[in-house]
PDB file of C-alpha atoms in Angstrom:
ATOM      1  CA  MET A   1     -25.770  16.162  16.623  1.00  0.00           C
ATOM      2  CA  ASP A   2     -28.348  13.563  17.662  1.00  0.00           C
ATOM      3  CA  ASN A   3     -27.419  10.878  15.110  1.00  0.00           C
ATOM      4  CA  PRO A   4     -23.698  11.093  14.377  1.00  0.00           C
ATOM      5  CA  LEU A   5     -22.502   9.339  11.230  1.00  0.00           C
ATOM      6  CA  SER A   6     -19.597   6.964  11.346  1.00  0.00           C
ATOM      7  CA  GLN A   7     -17.981   4.441   9.061  1.00  0.00           C
ATOM      8  CA  ASN A   8     -15.775   1.542  10.079  1.00  0.00           C
ATOM      9  CA  PRO A   9     -13.522   0.327   7.218  1.00  0.00           C
ATOM     10  CA  GLY A  10     -12.278  -2.655   9.256  1.00  0.00           C
ATOM     11  CA  PRO A  11     -12.126  -6.124   7.674  1.00  0.00           C
ATOM     12  CA  ARG A  12     -14.912  -7.480   9.922  1.00  0.00           C
ATOM     13  CA  SER A  13     -17.272  -4.575   9.278  1.00  0.00           C
ATOM     14  CA  ARG A  14     -20.040  -4.326   6.716  1.00  0.00           C
ATOM     15  CA  ALA A  15     -18.706  -3.804   3.166  1.00  0.00           C
ATOM     16  CA  THR A  16     -18.499  -0.271   1.778  1.00  0.00           C
ATOM     17  CA  HIS A  17     -17.331   1.197  -1.513  1.00  0.00           C
ATOM     18  CA  TRP A  18     -13.903   1.765   0.058  1.00  0.00           C
ATOM     19  CA  LYS A  19     -11.199  -0.734  -0.885  1.00  0.00           C
ATOM     20  CA  GLN A  20      -8.477  -2.347   1.198  1.00  0.00           C
ATOM     21  CA  THR A  21      -5.493  -4.210  -0.101  1.00  0.00           C
ATOM     22  CA  VAL A  22      -2.151  -5.687   0.888  1.00  0.00           C
ATOM     23  CA  LEU A  23       0.915  -4.849  -1.185  1.00  0.00           C
ATOM     24  CA  TYR A  24       3.468  -7.633  -0.907  1.00  0.00           C
ATOM     25  CA  LEU A  25       7.117  -6.715  -1.367  1.00  0.00           C
ATOM     26  CA  GLU A  26       9.379  -8.769  -3.620  1.00  0.00           C
ATOM     27  CA  ASP A  27      12.084  -8.745  -0.942  1.00  0.00           C
ATOM     28  CA  VAL A  28      12.205 -10.095   2.591  1.00  0.00           C
ATOM     29  CA  LEU A  29      13.501  -7.206   4.685  1.00  0.00           C
ATOM     30  CA  THR A  30      15.535  -7.995   7.788  1.00  0.00           C
ATOM     31  CA  ILE A  31      15.706  -4.854   9.894  1.00  0.00           C
ATOM     32  CA  CYS A  32      17.810  -4.424  13.022  1.00  0.00           C
ATOM     33  CA  GLU A  33      16.985  -2.063  15.864  1.00  0.00           C
ATOM     34  CA  GLY A  34      17.760   1.544  14.957  1.00  0.00           C
ATOM     35  CA  GLU A  35      17.667   0.977  11.177  1.00  0.00           C
ATOM     36  CA  THR A  36      15.182   2.764   8.929  1.00  0.00           C
ATOM     37  CA  ILE A  37      13.401   1.873   5.708  1.00  0.00           C
ATOM     38  CA  ILE A  38      13.235   4.842   3.341  1.00  0.00           C
ATOM     39  CA  GLY A  39      10.372   4.850   0.880  1.00  0.00           C
ATOM     40  CA  SER A  40       7.482   6.471  -0.892  1.00  0.00           C
ATOM     41  CA  MET A  41       4.175   5.509  -2.448  1.00  0.00           C
ATOM     42  CA  THR A  42       2.378   7.083  -5.414  1.00  0.00           C
ATOM     43  CA  VAL A  43      -1.309   6.357  -6.046  1.00  0.00           C
ATOM     44  CA  ALA A  44      -3.022   7.644  -9.215  1.00  0.00           C
ATOM     45  CA  PRO A  45      -6.025   6.827 -11.405  1.00  0.00           C
ATOM     46  CA  ASN A  46      -5.142   4.617 -14.360  1.00  0.00           C
ATOM     47  CA  LYS A  47      -4.941   6.615 -17.622  1.00  0.00           C
ATOM     48  CA  LYS A  48      -7.041   4.109 -19.613  1.00  0.00           C
ATOM     49  CA  ASN A  49      -9.592   3.309 -16.919  1.00  0.00           C
ATOM     50  CA  PRO A  50      -9.996   5.930 -14.165  1.00  0.00           C
ATOM     51  CA  ARG A  51     -11.809   3.357 -11.995  1.00  0.00           C
ATOM     52  CA  ASP A  52      -8.521   1.419 -11.740  1.00  0.00           C
ATOM     53  CA  VAL A  53      -5.699   2.668  -9.533  1.00  0.00           C
ATOM     54  CA  ASP A  54      -1.993   2.508 -10.351  1.00  0.00           C
ATOM     55  CA  ILE A  55       0.331   2.234  -7.358  1.00  0.00           C
ATOM     56  CA  MET A  56       4.097   2.666  -7.287  1.00  0.00           C
ATOM     57  CA  VAL A  57       6.103   1.768  -4.170  1.00  0.00           C
ATOM     58  CA  LYS A  58       9.772   2.717  -3.811  1.00  0.00           C
ATOM     59  CA  TYR A  59      11.804   1.471  -0.863  1.00  0.00           C
ATOM     60  CA  SER A  60      15.385   1.092   0.200  1.00  0.00           C
ATOM     61  CA  LEU A  61      17.213  -0.274   3.185  1.00  0.00           C
ATOM     62  CA  SER A  62      20.929  -0.213   3.826  1.00  0.00           C
ATOM     63  CA  GLY A  63      21.238  -2.260   6.984  1.00  0.00           C
ATOM     64  CA  ARG A  64      23.612  -4.647   8.667  1.00  0.00           C
ATOM     65  CA  ARG A  65      21.740  -7.747   7.492  1.00  0.00           C
ATOM     66  CA  CYS A  66      19.891  -6.468   4.426  1.00  0.00           C
ATOM     67  CA  VAL A  67      20.729  -4.079   1.587  1.00  0.00           C
ATOM     68  CA  VAL A  68      18.000  -3.492  -0.992  1.00  0.00           C
ATOM     69  CA  SER A  69      16.605  -0.759  -3.229  1.00  0.00           C
ATOM     70  CA  ARG A  70      13.546  -1.418  -5.383  1.00  0.00           C
ATOM     71  CA  VAL A  71      10.596   0.100  -7.245  1.00  0.00           C
ATOM     72  CA  GLN A  72       7.431  -2.013  -7.532  1.00  0.00           C
ATOM     73  CA  PHE A  73       4.250  -1.365  -9.512  1.00  0.00           C
ATOM     74  CA  TYR A  74       0.720  -2.572  -8.687  1.00  0.00           C
ATOM     75  CA  LYS A  75      -2.691  -2.152 -10.300  1.00  0.00           C
ATOM     76  CA  MET A  76      -5.876  -2.182  -8.219  1.00  0.00           C
ATOM     77  CA  ARG A  77      -9.075  -2.944 -10.118  1.00  0.00           C
TER      78      ARG A  77
END
């Protein structure tokens, strides 16, 4: 291929139609060496507006300094 195509989604690159976001957690998690956060993320088109995205984040930590279990919901427009 003489002219390979590439796309850089980095924050300092030219804008594309791809989106980036940061999902802030409601909790401050203090994690000690050897501990593990258990979690999952679901991303789906919004039922009313398929251009919006609904995001659900579940996480839990049962550590020496922090015990938390939470489900958070986000909407990306």
